[in-house]
Structure formats: structure tokens, C-alpha cells
Short mmCIF file of C-alpha atoms in Angstrom, two decimals:
data_model
loop_
_atom_site.label_atom_id
_atom_site.label_comp_id
_atom_site.label_asym_id
_atom_site.label_seq_id
_atom_site.Cartn_x
_atom_site.Cartn_y
_atom_site.Cartn_z
CA ASP A 1 142.45 152.02 127.07
CA THR A 2 138.74 151.36 126.80
CA ALA A 3 137.89 150.01 123.33
CA VAL A 4 134.17 150.83 123.12
CA SER A 5 132.72 153.22 125.65
CA GLN A 6 129.17 154.46 126.26
CA THR A 7 127.67 157.27 128.28
CA PRO A 8 125.71 157.37 130.44
CA LYS A 9 125.80 153.94 132.10
CA TYR A 10 122.35 154.52 133.59
CA LEU A 11 119.60 156.77 132.31
CA VAL A 12 116.27 157.27 134.09
CA THR A 13 113.71 159.55 132.46
CA GLN A 14 110.03 160.28 132.08
CA MET A 15 107.75 159.15 129.26
CA GLY A 16 107.64 161.62 126.40
CA ASN A 17 111.15 162.95 126.91
CA ASP A 18 113.91 162.96 124.32
CA LYS A 19 117.26 161.51 125.22
CA SER A 20 120.62 160.58 123.70
CA ILE A 21 123.17 157.86 124.38
CA LYS A 22 126.73 158.38 123.24
CA CYS A 23 129.14 155.77 121.92
CA GLU A 24 132.79 156.07 121.10
CA GLN A 25 135.31 153.52 119.90
CA ASN A 26 139.09 153.95 119.79
CA LEU A 27 139.78 150.78 117.78
CA GLY A 28 139.90 152.51 114.40
CA HIS A 29 136.94 150.50 113.22
CA ASP A 30 134.78 151.68 110.36
CA THR A 31 131.49 150.02 111.25
CA MET A 32 129.37 150.63 114.35
CA TYR A 33 126.13 149.13 115.66
CA TRP A 34 123.40 149.60 118.22
CA TYR A 35 121.70 146.64 119.87
CA LYS A 36 118.80 146.48 122.30
CA GLN A 37 118.70 143.92 125.12
CA ASP A 38 115.24 143.46 126.61
CA SER A 39 114.30 142.36 130.11
CA LYS A 40 114.68 138.71 129.16
CA LYS A 41 118.23 139.35 127.99
CA PHE A 42 117.35 138.93 124.32
CA LEU A 43 119.63 140.96 122.05
CA LYS A 44 118.48 142.41 118.76
CA ILE A 45 120.26 144.57 116.19
CA MET A 46 118.78 148.03 115.77
CA PHE A 47 121.20 149.79 113.40
CA SER A 48 124.47 149.21 111.66
CA TYR A 49 126.41 152.10 110.19
CA ASN A 50 129.63 152.90 108.39
CA ASN A 51 130.74 156.00 106.61
CA LYS A 52 128.82 155.00 103.58
CA GLU A 53 125.51 153.61 104.62
CA LEU A 54 123.03 153.19 107.39
CA ILE A 55 121.20 149.92 107.68
CA ILE A 56 118.09 150.03 109.83
CA ASN A 57 116.30 147.08 111.33
CA GLU A 58 112.77 147.48 109.99
CA THR A 59 111.26 146.75 113.41
CA VAL A 60 112.87 149.83 114.98
CA PRO A 61 110.41 152.76 115.43
CA ASN A 62 111.41 155.94 113.68
CA ARG A 63 111.60 157.66 117.10
CA PHE A 64 115.09 156.11 117.23
CA SER A 65 117.77 157.69 115.12
CA PRO A 66 121.51 157.13 115.01
CA LYS A 67 123.78 160.09 114.42
CA SER A 68 127.47 159.78 113.57
CA PRO A 69 129.56 162.99 113.88
CA ASP A 70 132.67 161.06 112.79
CA LYS A 71 133.92 157.54 112.26
CA ALA A 72 134.68 156.95 115.94
CA HIS A 73 131.26 157.97 117.28
CA LEU A 74 127.70 156.71 116.81
CA ASN A 75 125.13 158.31 119.10
CA LEU A 76 121.59 157.10 119.59
CA HIS A 77 118.79 159.66 119.82
CA ILE A 78 115.38 158.65 121.07
CA ASN A 79 112.38 160.93 120.79
CA SER A 80 109.12 160.72 122.72
CA LEU A 81 110.28 157.93 125.01
CA GLU A 82 107.81 155.18 125.84
CA LEU A 83 107.69 152.65 128.67
CA GLY A 84 108.57 149.87 126.23
CA ASP A 85 111.84 151.53 125.43
CA SER A 86 113.18 150.51 128.83
CA ALA A 87 116.09 148.17 128.11
CA VAL A 88 119.85 147.94 128.00
CA TYR A 89 121.33 149.42 124.84
CA PHE A 90 124.70 148.22 123.60
CA CYS A 91 126.98 149.87 121.12
CA ALA A 92 129.44 147.71 119.15
CA SER A 93 132.03 148.16 116.44
CA SER A 94 133.94 146.02 113.94
CA GLN A 95 136.81 146.58 111.57
CA GLY A 96 134.90 145.64 108.45
CA GLN A 97 131.53 144.52 107.30
CA GLY A 98 132.49 140.97 106.51
CA THR A 99 131.05 137.87 108.06
CA ILE A 100 134.29 137.07 109.87
CA ASP A 101 134.77 140.46 111.46
CA THR A 102 134.38 140.34 115.23
CA GLN A 103 132.14 142.89 116.88
CA TYR A 104 133.36 144.46 120.09
CA PHE A 105 130.75 145.65 122.55
CA GLY A 106 130.53 148.58 124.94
CA PRO A 107 129.46 148.16 128.57
CA GLY A 108 125.82 149.05 127.89
CA THR A 109 123.44 151.81 128.91
CA ARG A 110 120.50 150.85 131.08
CA LEU A 111 117.53 153.03 130.10
CA THR A 112 114.54 153.18 132.44
CA VAL A 113 111.45 155.06 131.29
CA LEU A 114 108.98 155.95 134.07
CA GLY B 1 115.97 134.41 107.90
CA ASN B 2 118.78 133.64 110.26
CA SER B 3 118.08 132.22 113.72
CA VAL B 4 119.96 130.76 116.68
CA THR B 5 118.55 128.36 119.23
CA GLN B 6 120.21 127.63 122.55
CA MET B 7 119.18 126.19 125.88
CA GLU B 8 118.04 129.03 128.13
CA GLY B 9 118.72 127.63 131.58
CA PRO B 10 119.51 128.47 134.18
CA VAL B 11 122.10 125.70 134.09
CA THR B 12 123.47 124.95 137.54
CA LEU B 13 126.64 122.90 137.95
CA SER B 14 129.13 122.16 140.66
CA GLU B 15 132.71 123.41 140.40
CA GLU B 16 134.94 121.16 138.23
CA ALA B 17 131.94 119.68 136.38
CA PHE B 18 131.91 119.28 132.60
CA LEU B 19 129.92 121.90 130.73
CA THR B 20 128.02 121.69 127.48
CA ILE B 21 125.74 124.44 126.22
CA ASN B 22 123.97 123.45 123.04
CA CYS B 23 123.56 125.85 120.15
CA THR B 24 122.00 125.21 116.75
CA TYR B 25 121.47 127.65 113.94
CA THR B 26 119.59 128.31 110.72
CA ALA B 27 121.24 130.42 108.08
CA THR B 28 121.78 130.64 104.37
CA GLY B 29 125.21 130.74 102.91
CA TYR B 30 128.28 130.43 105.08
CA PRO B 31 127.82 132.22 108.39
CA SER B 32 130.47 132.81 111.05
CA LEU B 33 129.63 131.61 114.53
CA PHE B 34 130.42 133.21 117.87
CA TRP B 35 130.08 132.68 121.59
CA TYR B 36 129.90 135.81 123.72
CA VAL B 37 129.81 135.94 127.52
CA GLN B 38 128.12 138.55 129.72
CA TYR B 39 129.21 138.73 133.34
CA PRO B 40 126.79 140.35 135.81
CA GLY B 41 126.43 144.08 135.19
CA GLU B 42 128.85 144.09 132.27
CA GLY B 43 128.80 144.18 128.51
CA LEU B 44 129.34 141.30 126.11
CA GLN B 45 132.83 139.88 125.63
CA LEU B 46 133.81 137.68 122.72
CA LEU B 47 134.66 134.24 124.08
CA LEU B 48 135.50 132.41 120.83
CA LYS B 49 134.56 132.22 117.20
CA ALA B 50 134.73 130.00 114.13
CA THR B 51 134.43 131.21 110.59
CA LYS B 52 134.15 128.03 108.51
CA ALA B 53 132.98 124.45 108.77
CA ASP B 54 135.06 122.17 111.04
CA ASP B 55 136.88 125.14 112.59
CA LYS B 56 137.34 124.88 116.35
CA GLY B 57 137.31 128.07 118.40
CA SER B 58 138.92 127.98 121.85
CA ASN B 59 139.64 130.38 124.68
CA LYS B 60 140.06 130.16 128.47
CA GLY B 61 139.41 126.41 128.45
CA PHE B 62 136.20 126.75 126.43
CA GLU B 63 135.85 125.13 123.01
CA ALA B 64 133.26 124.96 120.24
CA THR B 65 133.41 123.29 116.81
CA TYR B 66 131.54 124.56 113.78
CA ARG B 67 129.51 121.59 112.54
CA LYS B 68 127.85 122.39 109.25
CA GLU B 69 126.30 118.94 108.86
CA THR B 70 124.37 119.34 112.13
CA THR B 71 124.22 123.16 112.00
CA SER B 72 125.57 123.28 115.55
CA PHE B 73 128.17 125.17 117.56
CA HIS B 74 128.03 123.65 121.07
CA LEU B 75 130.11 125.22 123.80
CA GLU B 76 132.14 122.91 126.07
CA LYS B 77 134.50 123.22 129.01
CA GLY B 78 136.11 120.32 130.81
CA SER B 79 136.14 121.76 134.34
CA VAL B 80 134.12 124.84 135.22
CA GLN B 81 134.96 127.35 137.95
CA VAL B 82 132.78 129.63 140.01
CA SER B 83 134.16 132.53 138.02
CA ASP B 84 132.56 131.08 134.87
CA SER B 85 129.10 132.01 136.19
CA ALA B 86 127.65 134.33 133.54
CA VAL B 87 125.18 134.43 130.66
CA TYR B 88 126.48 132.84 127.45
CA PHE B 89 125.19 133.87 124.04
CA CYS B 90 125.59 131.96 120.81
CA ALA B 91 125.51 134.20 117.74
CA LEU B 92 125.93 134.12 114.00
CA ARG B 93 126.71 136.60 111.31
CA GLY B 94 125.25 135.62 108.00
CA SER B 95 126.88 135.98 104.65
CA SER B 96 123.76 136.55 102.62
CA GLY B 97 122.65 139.97 103.84
CA GLY B 98 125.38 142.13 102.52
CA GLY B 99 126.51 145.41 104.02
CA ALA B 100 126.98 145.91 107.74
CA ASP B 101 124.77 143.12 109.01
CA GLY B 102 124.39 142.72 112.74
CA LEU B 103 124.76 139.56 114.73
CA THR B 104 121.81 137.23 115.25
CA PHE B 105 121.81 136.09 118.85
CA GLY B 106 120.30 133.16 120.71
CA LYS B 107 118.34 133.96 123.85
CA GLY B 108 121.32 133.36 126.18
CA THR B 109 122.05 130.63 128.70
CA HIS B 110 122.46 131.60 132.33
CA LEU B 111 125.18 129.45 133.88
CA ILE B 112 125.52 129.17 137.63
CA ILE B 113 128.53 127.37 139.12
CA GLN B 114 128.29 126.37 142.78
CA PRO B 115 131.38 125.85 144.92
#
């Protein structure tokens, strides 16, 4: 009965490769997010997305692109991976877009770029 | 823009001690405030939240009160246990951005409880 799931849990790859991280939520939520947690545990929003619009944090390189095949999934594609992309990536979802709507997080994907 | 400031720690306490983790924020409008907890090797779990001034969020013995006059949302627990050892994040979601805004997080406070 996992609410927000991500695969893979760990991802080790070489610089320059292209990789994807998958996220699925079974909560019936209509808004999903991607966050990046750096080595100092600092969390920052990368994208938020619902079936109408994508909001991109302007600091995210365009090598990162979210893709949503349906309302329950938001995958993260990363092209030309760089060493600085090494981090833990968290997917989250919420019922609505309002201020009071709680975001529920997945377990995270630890990406290591060698 | 929005920002959250919290003590980074590590904070080390003995079991049954009183816990306070300070959190202050800067935001326009009327944000909602959250505390999330991250246990080792796991994702973030919502601990408690408050959506308007003077609201008190509580869960598992933890409490925090939304103080608009001091722009604070300090986390407290009367008697901590070893199992409370984790990283605690204070976060806000602003009301001024519109659309599917993400959470703005503090840098996290690493709490270590010793038996």
C-alpha cells in the first residue's frame, strides 16, 4: 500500500550518460513534484506538475526534464549527467495546489555520477 | 522570496530530555508551515502542520505553534526517545506564488538522542 514510490532506489552511472528515475503515486493526487537533496541534506524544489501546467524552478538546468505519461506518474529524465548531479532525488505528490495541501514524499533515489 | 531558517545541529540530548528546535520564516501572504522528519536512509514523513496563525500542530508527542507575530514555528517535545533520532526539516508553502508551488525547506536539524 505504498503511497509514493520511486525506482530505482540507487543509481550509479558514468558522466555523460542519460538516465531516468520513475515515480508513481497511488493516492489519486493531481499534483506531483521533484526535489533534489544535496550532500548537506538541503532540499530544493525542481519541478511541480499537474495535468495542466509544468512549473520549473529557474535554477534547474535544461538537461533535466520531467515527463508525465498519466496523472499517477511523473518521471525525471536527466541528459548528459554531470558530477554535480549526484544527490538524492525525491518525488512528492499532493491532492491540490493550495497552500494547505500536504505533500507526501517517496523514499528517494540516490544518484551517484562517477 | 520565501525562506526558512532553523538550527542545523547536530543537537545531542539524553533520553527523556525536553526538545526545542527553533524555526523562523520569511514569507509574503499567509503561508502554511510544516515539520517533516527524515529517519536514516528513508524519505521525508510529515510530522505536523499548521495552516493559519495561532494554530497548533501536534503528532507523536511533538508540537509546534504558528506564531505570525514572531514568524516562528518552533518544534517541541516534552520527553524525547532514542527512536526520535532523525533529521527534522521545517518548511513552508507560500500563498503568493500561485500554481503548484513547492515547499521551501530549512537546512534540517540533525537530532541525536543518547540512551
